[in-house]
Coordinates of N, CA and C in Angstrom, one line a residue:
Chain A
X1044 N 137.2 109.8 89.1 CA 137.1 108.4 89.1 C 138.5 107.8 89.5
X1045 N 138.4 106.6 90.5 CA 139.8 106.0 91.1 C 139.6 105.4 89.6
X1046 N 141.3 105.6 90.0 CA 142.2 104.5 88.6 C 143.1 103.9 89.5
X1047 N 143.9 102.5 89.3 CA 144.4 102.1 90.2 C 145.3 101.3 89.4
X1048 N 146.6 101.7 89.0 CA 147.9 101.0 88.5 C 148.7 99.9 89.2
X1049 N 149.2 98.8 88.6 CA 150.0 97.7 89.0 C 151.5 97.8 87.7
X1050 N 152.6 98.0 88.8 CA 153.8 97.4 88.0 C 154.8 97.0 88.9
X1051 N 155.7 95.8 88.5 CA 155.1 95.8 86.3 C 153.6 94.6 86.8
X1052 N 153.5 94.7 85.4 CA 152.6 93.0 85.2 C 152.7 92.2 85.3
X1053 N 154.3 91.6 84.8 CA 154.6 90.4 85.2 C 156.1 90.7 86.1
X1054 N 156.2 89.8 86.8 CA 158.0 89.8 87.2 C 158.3 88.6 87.6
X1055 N 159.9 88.0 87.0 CA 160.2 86.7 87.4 C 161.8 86.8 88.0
X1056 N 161.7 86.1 89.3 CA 163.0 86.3 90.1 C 163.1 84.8 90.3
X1057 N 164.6 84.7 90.6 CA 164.8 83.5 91.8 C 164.6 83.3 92.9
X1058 N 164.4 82.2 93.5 CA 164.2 82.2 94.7 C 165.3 82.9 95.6
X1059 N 164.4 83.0 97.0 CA 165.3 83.7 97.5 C 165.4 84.8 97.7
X1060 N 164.8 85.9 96.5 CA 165.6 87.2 96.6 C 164.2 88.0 97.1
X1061 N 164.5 89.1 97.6 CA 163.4 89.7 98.4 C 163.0 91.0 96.9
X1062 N 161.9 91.3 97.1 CA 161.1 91.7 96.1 C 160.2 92.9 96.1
X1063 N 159.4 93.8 95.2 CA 158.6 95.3 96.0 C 157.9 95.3 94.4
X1064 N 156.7 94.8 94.9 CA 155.8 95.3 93.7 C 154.6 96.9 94.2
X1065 N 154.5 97.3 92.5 CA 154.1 98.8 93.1 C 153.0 99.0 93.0
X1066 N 152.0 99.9 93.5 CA 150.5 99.7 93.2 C 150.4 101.4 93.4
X1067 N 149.7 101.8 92.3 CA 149.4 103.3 92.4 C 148.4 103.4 92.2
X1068 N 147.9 105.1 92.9 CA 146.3 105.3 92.6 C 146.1 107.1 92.9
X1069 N 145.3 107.7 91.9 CA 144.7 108.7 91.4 C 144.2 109.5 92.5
X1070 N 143.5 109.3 93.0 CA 142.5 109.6 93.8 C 143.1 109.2 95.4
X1071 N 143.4 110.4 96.3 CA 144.0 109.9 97.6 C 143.1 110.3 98.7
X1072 N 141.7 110.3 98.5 CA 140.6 110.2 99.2 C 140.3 108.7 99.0
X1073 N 140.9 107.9 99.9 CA 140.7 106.6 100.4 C 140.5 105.7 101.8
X1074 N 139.5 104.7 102.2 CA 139.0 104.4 103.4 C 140.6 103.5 103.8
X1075 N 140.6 102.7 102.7 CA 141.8 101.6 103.3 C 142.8 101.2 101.9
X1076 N 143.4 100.0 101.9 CA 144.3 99.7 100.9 C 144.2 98.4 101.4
X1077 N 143.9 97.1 100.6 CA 144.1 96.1 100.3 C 144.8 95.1 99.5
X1078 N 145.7 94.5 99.6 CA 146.9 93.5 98.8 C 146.4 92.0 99.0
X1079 N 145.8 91.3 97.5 CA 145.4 90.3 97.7 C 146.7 89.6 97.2
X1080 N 145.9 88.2 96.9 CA 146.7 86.9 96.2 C 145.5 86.1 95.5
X1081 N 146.2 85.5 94.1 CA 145.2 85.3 93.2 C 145.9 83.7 92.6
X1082 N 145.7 82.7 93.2 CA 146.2 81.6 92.2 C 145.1 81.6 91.0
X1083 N 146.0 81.0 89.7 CA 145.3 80.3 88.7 C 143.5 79.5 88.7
X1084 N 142.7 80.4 88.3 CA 141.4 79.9 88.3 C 140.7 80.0 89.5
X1085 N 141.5 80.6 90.6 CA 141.2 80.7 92.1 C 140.4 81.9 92.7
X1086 N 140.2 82.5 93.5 CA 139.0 83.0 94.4 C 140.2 84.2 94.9
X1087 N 140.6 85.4 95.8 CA 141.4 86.7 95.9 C 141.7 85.9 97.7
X1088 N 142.6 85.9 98.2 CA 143.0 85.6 99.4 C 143.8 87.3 100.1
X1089 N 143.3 87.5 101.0 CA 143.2 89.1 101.7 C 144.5 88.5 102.3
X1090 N 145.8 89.5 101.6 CA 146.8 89.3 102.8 C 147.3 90.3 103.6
X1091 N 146.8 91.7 103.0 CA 146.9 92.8 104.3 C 145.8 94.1 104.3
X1092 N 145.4 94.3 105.0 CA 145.0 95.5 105.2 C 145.4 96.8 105.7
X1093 N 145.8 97.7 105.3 CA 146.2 99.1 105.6 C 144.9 99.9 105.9
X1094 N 144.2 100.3 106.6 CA 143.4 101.5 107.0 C 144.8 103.0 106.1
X1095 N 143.2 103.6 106.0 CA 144.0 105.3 105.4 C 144.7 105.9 106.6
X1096 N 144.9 105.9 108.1 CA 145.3 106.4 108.9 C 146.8 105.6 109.2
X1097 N 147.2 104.3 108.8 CA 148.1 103.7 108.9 C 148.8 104.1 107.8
X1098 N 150.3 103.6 108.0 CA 151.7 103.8 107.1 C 152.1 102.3 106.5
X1099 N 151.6 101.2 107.4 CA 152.3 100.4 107.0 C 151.7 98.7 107.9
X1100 N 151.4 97.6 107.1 CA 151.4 96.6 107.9 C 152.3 95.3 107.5
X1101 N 152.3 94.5 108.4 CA 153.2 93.2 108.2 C 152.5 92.0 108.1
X1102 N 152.5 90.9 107.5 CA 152.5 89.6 108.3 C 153.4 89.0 107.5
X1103 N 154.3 87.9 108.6 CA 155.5 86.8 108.1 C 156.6 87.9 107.2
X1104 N 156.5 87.4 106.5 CA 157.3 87.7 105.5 C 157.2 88.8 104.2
X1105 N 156.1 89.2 104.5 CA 155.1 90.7 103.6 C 154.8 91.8 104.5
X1106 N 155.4 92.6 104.0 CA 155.1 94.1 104.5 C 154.2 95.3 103.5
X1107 N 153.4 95.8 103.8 CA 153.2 96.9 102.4 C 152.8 97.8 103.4
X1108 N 152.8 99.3 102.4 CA 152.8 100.3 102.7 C 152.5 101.3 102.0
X1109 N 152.1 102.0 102.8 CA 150.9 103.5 101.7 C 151.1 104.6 102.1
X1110 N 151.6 105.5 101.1 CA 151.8 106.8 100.9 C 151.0 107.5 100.0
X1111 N 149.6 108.1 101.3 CA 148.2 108.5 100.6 C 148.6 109.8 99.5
X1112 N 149.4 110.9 100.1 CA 149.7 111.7 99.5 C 150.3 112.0 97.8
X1113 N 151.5 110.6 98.1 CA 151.5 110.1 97.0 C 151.1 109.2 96.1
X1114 N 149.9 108.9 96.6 CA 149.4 107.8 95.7 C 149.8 106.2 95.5
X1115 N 150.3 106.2 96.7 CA 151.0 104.8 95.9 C 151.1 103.9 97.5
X1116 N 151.2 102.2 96.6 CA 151.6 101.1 97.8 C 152.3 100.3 97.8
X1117 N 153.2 100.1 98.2 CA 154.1 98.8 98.0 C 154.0 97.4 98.3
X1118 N 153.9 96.6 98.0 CA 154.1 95.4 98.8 C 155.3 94.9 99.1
X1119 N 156.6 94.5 99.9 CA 157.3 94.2 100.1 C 157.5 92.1 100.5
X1120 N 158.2 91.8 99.9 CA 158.2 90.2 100.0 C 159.4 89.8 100.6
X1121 N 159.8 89.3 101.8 CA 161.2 89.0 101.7 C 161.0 87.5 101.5
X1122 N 162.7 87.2 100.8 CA 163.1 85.5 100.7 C 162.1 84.9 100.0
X1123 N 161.6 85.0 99.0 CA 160.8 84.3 97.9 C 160.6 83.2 98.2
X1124 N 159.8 82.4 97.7 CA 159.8 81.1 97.8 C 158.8 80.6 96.5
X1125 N 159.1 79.4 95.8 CA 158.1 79.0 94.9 C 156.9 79.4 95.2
X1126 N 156.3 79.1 96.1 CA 155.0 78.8 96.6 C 154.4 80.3 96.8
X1127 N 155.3 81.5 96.0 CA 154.5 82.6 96.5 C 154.5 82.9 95.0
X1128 N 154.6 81.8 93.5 CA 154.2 82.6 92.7 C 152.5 82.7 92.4
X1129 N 152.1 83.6 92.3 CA 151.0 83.7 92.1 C 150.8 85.2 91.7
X1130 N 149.5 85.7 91.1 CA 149.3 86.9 90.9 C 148.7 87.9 92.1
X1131 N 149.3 89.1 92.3 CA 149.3 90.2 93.1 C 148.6 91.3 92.7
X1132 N 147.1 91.5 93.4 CA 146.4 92.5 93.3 C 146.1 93.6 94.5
X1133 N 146.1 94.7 93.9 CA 146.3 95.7 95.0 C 144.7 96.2 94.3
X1134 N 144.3 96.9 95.8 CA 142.6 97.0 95.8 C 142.6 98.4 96.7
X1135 N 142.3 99.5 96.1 CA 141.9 100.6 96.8 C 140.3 100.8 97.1
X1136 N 140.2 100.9 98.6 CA 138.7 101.1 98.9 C 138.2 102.4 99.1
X1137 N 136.7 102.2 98.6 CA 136.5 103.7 98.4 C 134.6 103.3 99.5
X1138 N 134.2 104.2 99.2 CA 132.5 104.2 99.6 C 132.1 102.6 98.7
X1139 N 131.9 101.7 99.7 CA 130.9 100.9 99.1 C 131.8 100.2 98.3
X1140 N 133.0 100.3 97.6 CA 133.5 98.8 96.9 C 135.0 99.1 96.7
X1141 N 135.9 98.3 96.6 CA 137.4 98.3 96.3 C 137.2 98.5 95.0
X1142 N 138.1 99.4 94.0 CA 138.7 99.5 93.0 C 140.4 98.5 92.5
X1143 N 140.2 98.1 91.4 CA 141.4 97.2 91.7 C 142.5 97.4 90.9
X1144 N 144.0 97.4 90.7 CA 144.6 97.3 89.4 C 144.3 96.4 89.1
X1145 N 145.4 95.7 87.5 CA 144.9 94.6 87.0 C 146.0 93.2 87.3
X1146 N 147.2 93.5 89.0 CA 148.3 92.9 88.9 C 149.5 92.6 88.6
X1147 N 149.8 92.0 89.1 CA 151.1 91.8 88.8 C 151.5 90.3 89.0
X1148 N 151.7 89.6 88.4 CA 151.8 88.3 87.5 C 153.2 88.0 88.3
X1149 N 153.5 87.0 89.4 CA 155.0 86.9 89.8 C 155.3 85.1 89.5
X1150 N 156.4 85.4 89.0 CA 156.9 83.5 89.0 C 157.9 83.8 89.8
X1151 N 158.2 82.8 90.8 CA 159.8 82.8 91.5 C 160.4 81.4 91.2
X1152 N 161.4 81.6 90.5 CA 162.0 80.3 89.9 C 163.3 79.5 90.9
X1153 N 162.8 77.9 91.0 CA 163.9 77.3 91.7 C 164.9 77.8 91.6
Chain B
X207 N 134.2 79.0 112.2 CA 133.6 79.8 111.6 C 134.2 79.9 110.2
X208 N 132.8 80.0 109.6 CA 133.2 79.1 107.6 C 133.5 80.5 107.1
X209 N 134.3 80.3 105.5 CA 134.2 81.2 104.9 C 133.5 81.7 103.9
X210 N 133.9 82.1 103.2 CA 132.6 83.0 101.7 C 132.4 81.7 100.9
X211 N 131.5 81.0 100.5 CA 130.8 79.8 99.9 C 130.4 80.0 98.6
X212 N 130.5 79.9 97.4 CA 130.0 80.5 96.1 C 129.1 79.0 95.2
X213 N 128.4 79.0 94.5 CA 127.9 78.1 93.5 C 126.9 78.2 92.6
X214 N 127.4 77.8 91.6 CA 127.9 76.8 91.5 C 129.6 77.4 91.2
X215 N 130.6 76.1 90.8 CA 131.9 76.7 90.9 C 132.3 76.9 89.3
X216 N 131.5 76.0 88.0 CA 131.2 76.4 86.8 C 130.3 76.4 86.2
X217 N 130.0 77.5 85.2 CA 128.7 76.2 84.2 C 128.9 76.9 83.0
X218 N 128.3 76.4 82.1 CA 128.2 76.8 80.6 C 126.5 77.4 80.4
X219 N 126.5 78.6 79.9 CA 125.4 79.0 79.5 C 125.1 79.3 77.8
X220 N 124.3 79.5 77.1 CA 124.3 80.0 76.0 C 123.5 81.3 75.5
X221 N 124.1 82.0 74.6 CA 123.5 84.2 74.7 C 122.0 83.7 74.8
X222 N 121.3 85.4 75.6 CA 120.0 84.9 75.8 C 119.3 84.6 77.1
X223 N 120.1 83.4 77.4 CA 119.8 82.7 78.9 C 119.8 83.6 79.9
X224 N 119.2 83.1 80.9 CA 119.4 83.6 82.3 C 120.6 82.4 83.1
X225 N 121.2 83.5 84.3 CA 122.0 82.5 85.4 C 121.4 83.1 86.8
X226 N 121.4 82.3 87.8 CA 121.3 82.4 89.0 C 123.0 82.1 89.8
X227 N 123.5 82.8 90.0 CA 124.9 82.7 90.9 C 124.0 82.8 92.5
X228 N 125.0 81.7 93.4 CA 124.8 82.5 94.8 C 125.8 82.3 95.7
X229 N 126.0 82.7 96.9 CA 127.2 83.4 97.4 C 126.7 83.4 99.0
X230 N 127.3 82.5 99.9 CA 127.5 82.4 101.3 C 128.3 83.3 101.7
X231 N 127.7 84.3 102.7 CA 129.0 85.1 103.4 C 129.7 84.5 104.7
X232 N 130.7 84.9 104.6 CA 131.2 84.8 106.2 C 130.5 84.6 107.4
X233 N 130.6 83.9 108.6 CA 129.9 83.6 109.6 C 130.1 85.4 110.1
X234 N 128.9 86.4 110.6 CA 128.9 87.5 111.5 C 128.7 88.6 110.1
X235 N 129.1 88.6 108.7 CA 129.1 89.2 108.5 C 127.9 89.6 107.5
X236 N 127.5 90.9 107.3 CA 125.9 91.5 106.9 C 126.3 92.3 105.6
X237 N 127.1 92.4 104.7 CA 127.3 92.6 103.8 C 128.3 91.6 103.0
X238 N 127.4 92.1 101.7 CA 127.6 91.2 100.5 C 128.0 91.9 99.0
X239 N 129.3 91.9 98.5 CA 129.3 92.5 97.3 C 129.6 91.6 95.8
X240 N 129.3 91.8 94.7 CA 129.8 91.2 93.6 C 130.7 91.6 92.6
X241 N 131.5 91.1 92.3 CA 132.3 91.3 91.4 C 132.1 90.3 89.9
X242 N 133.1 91.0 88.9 CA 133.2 90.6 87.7 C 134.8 90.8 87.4
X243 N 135.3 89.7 87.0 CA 136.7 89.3 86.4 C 136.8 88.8 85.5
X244 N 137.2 89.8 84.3 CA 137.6 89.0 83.0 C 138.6 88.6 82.9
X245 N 139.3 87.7 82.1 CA 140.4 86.9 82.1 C 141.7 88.0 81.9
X246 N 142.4 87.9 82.8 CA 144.0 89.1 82.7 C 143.4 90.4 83.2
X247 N 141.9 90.7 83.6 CA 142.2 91.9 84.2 C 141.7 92.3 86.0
X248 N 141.7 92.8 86.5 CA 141.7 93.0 87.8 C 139.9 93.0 88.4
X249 N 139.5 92.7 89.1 CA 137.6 92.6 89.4 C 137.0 93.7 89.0
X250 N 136.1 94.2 88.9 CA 135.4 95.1 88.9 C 133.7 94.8 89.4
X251 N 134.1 95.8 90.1 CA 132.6 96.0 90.8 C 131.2 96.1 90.6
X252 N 130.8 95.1 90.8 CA 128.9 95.0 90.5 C 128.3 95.7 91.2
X253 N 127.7 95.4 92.3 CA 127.2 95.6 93.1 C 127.5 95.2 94.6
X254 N 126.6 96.1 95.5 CA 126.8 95.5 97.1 C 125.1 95.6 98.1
X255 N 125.4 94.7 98.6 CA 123.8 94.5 99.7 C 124.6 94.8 100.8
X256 N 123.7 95.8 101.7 CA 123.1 96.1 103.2 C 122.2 95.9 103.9
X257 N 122.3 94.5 104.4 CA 120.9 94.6 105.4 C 119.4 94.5 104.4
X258 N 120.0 93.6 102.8 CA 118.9 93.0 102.0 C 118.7 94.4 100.9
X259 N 119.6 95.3 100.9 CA 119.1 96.6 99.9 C 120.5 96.6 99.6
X260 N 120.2 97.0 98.1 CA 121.2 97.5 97.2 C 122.0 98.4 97.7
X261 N 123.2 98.7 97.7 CA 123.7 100.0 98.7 C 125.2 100.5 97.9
X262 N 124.9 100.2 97.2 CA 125.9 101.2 95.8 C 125.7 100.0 94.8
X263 N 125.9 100.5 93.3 CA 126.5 99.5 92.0 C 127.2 100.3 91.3
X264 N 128.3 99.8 90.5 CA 129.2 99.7 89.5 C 128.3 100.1 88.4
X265 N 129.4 100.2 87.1 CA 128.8 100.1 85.5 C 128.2 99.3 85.0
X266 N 127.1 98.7 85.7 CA 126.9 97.7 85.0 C 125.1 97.5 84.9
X267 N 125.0 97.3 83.6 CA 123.2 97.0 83.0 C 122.4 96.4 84.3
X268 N 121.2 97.2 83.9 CA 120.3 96.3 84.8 C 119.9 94.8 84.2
X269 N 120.4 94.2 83.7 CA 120.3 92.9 83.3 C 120.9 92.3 84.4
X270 N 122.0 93.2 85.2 CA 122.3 92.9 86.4 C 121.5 92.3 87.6
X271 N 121.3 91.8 88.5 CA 120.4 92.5 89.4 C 120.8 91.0 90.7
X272 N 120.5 91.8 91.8 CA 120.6 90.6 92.9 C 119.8 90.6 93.9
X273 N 120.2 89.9 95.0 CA 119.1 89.8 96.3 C 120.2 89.5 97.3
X274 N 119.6 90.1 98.7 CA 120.2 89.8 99.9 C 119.3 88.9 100.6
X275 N 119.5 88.1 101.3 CA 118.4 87.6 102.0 C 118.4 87.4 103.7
X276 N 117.8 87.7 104.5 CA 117.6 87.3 105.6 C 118.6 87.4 107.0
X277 N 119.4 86.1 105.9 CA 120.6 85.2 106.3 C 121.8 85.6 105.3
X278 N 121.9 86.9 105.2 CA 123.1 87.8 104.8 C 123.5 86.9 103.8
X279 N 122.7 85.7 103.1 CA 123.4 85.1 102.0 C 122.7 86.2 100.9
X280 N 123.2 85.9 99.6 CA 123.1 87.0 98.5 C 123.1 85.7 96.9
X281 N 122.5 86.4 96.1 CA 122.0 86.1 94.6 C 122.4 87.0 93.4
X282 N 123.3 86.3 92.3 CA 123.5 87.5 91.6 C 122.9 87.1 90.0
X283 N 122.0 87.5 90.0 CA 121.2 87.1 88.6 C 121.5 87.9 87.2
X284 N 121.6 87.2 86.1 CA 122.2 88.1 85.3 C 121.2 87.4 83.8
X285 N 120.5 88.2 83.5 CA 119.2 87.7 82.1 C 120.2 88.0 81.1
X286 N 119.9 87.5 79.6 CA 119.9 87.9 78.5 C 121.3 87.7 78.3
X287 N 121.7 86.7 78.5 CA 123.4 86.6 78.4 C 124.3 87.3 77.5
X288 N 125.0 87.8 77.4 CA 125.8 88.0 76.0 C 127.5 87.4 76.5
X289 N 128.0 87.1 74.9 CA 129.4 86.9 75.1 C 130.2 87.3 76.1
X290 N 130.0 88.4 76.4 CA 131.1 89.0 77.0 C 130.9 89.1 78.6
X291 N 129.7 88.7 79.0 CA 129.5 88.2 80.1 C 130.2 87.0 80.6
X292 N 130.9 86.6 79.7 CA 131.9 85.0 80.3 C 133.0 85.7 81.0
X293 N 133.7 85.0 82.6 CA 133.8 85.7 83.5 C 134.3 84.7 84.7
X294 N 134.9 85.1 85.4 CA 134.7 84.9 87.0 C 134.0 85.8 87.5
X295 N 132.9 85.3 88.6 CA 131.8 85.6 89.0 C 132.7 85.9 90.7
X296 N 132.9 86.8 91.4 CA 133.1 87.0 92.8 C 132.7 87.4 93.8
X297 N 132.0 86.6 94.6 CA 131.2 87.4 96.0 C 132.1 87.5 97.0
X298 N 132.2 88.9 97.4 CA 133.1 88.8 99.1 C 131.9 89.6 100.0
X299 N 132.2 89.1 101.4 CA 131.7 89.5 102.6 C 132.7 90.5 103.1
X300 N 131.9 91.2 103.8 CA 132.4 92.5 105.0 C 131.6 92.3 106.3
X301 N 131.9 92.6 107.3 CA 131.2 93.4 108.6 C 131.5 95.3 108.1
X302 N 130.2 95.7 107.9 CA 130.2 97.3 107.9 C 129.2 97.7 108.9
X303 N 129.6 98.7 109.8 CA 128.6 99.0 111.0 C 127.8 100.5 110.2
X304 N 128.2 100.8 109.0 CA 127.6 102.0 108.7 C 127.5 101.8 107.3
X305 N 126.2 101.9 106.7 CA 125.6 101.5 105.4 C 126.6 103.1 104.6
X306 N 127.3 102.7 103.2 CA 127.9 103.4 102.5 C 129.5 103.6 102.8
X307 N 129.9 102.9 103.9 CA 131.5 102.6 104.4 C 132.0 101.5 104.2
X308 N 132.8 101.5 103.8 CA 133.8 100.3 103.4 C 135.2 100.5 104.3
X309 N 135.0 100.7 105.5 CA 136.2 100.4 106.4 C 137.1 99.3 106.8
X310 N 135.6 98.1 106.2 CA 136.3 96.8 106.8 C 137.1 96.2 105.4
X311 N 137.8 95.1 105.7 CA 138.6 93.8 105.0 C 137.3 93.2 104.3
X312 N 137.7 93.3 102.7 CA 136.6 92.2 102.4 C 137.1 90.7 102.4
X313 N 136.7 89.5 102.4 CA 137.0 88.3 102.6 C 135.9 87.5 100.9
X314 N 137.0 86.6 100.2 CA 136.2 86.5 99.1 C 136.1 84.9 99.4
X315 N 135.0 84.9 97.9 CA 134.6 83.5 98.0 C 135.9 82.9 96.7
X316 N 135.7 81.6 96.4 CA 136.5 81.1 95.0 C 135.6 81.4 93.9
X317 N 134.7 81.8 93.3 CA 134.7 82.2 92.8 C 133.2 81.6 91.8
X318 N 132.5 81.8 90.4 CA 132.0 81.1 89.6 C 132.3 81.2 88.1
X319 N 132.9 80.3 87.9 CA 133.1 80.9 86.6 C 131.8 80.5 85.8
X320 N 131.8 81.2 85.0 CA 130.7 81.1 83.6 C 131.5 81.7 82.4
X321 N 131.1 80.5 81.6 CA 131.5 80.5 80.0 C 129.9 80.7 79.2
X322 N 130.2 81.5 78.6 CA 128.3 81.9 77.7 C 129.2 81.7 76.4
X323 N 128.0 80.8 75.6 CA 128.6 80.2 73.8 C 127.7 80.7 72.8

C-alpha cells in the first residue's frame, strides 16, 4: 500500500527567502508525481507534473524533483512571496488514482 | 476551453439523507475521478469513471456510488449520511488513452463541501 509523507506540516519564513518542502513515498512503482496548491476552502491547482521517467520539472519560480529510488520529491520555491502562502500537496500516481500526503501548511510573512 | 465545474459549492444535509454531487470535466477529457477531503488531511480516493464504467475505487462503502454519463460529466451519490461524511467533495478530470493508467495530469474542480448534522 502507497503511503505518502509531507514535511514538515507547517513552515513559516519571510519573504523573500527561497524554500524545499519534502514529499516522500513507500512504494517506488510509480506512473508520475504531482505538486499541487490548496488555498483555504478551495479546489487543488496542478502546478507540476513529473512523469516516472523524468528527474525534474520547472515553472517560474518552482522547480521539483523525484528521486524514484529513493522515494522522495522536493519542491523547490525561489524568492517567496506572500501570495504563495497556501497549502502544499504532493500526490503520487499510481493505476487509476493519486495517493496524497496530508501537506504542508506554508505562511510567508511580510 | 472551461475547467472542472462542481455543484453545488455547499449544502447542509442531515444523518440518513441522500446527496447528489456533480462534477463537469474538462473540455476533451473522458475521465472522471472523486475524491474525499477531510478537514487537515490530504484527498483520498473514491472512485474513477472510464468511458461511463467504474474503473477502480478506494475504501470506501457502497453507500458510495456514481455515474459517468455520455458527456464525460460524472455524479457522485452518497445514501444514508453519517457524520463523518462531512467533507470536501473533489472531482478532477484526466485525458487517459488506456483504461487502468493514470499517466496523465489530473485537473480539479473547487470543490463541494457538505456539512451532515
Amino acid at each position: 500500500k502507497q503511503e505518502v509523507t509531507q514535511i514538515p506540516a507547517a513552515l513559516s519564513v519571510p519573504e523573500g527567502e527561497n524554500l524545499v518542502l519534502n514529499c516522500s513515498f513507500t512504494d517506488s512503482a510509480i506512473y508520475n508525481l504531482q505538486w499541487f496548491r490548496q488555498d483555504p476552502g478551495k479546489g487543488l491547482t496542478s502546478l507540476l507534473l513529473i512523469q516516472s521517467s523524468q528527474r525534474e520539472q520547472t515553472s517560474g519560480r518552482l522547480n521539483a524533483s523525484l528521486d524514484k529510488s529513493s522515494g522522495r520529491s522536493t519542491l523547490y520555491i525561489a524568492a517567496s512571496q506572500p501570495g504563495d502562502s497556501a497549502t502544499y500537496l504532493c500526490a503520487v500516481g499510481g493505476a487509476q488514482k493519486l495517493v496524497f500526503g496530508q501537506g504542508t501548511r506554508l505562511t510567508i510573512n511580510p | 476551453e472551461t475547467g472542472v465545474t462542481q455543484s453545488p459549492t455547499h449544502l447542509i444535509k442531515t444523518r440518513g439523507q441522500q446527496v447528489t454531487l456533480r462534477c463537469s470535466s474538462q473540455s476533451g477529457h473522458n475521465t472522471v475521478s472523486w475524491y474525499q477531503q477531510a478537514l487537515g488531511q490530504g484527498p483520498q480516493f473514491i472512485f474513477q469513471y472510464y468511458r461511463e464504467e467504474e474503473n477502480g475505487r478506494g475504501n470506501f462503502p457502497p453507500r458510495f456510488s456514481g455515474l459517468q454519463f455520455p458527456n464525460y460529466s460524472s455524479e457522485l451519490n452518497v445514501n444514508a449520511l453519517l457524520l463523518g461524511d462531512s467533507a470536501l467533495y473533489l472531482c478532477a478530470s484526466s485525458l487517459d488513452g488506456l483504461a487502468g493508467s493514470n499517466t496523465g495530469e489530473l485537473f480539479f474542480g473547487e470543490g463541494s463541501r457538505l456539512t451532515v448534522l
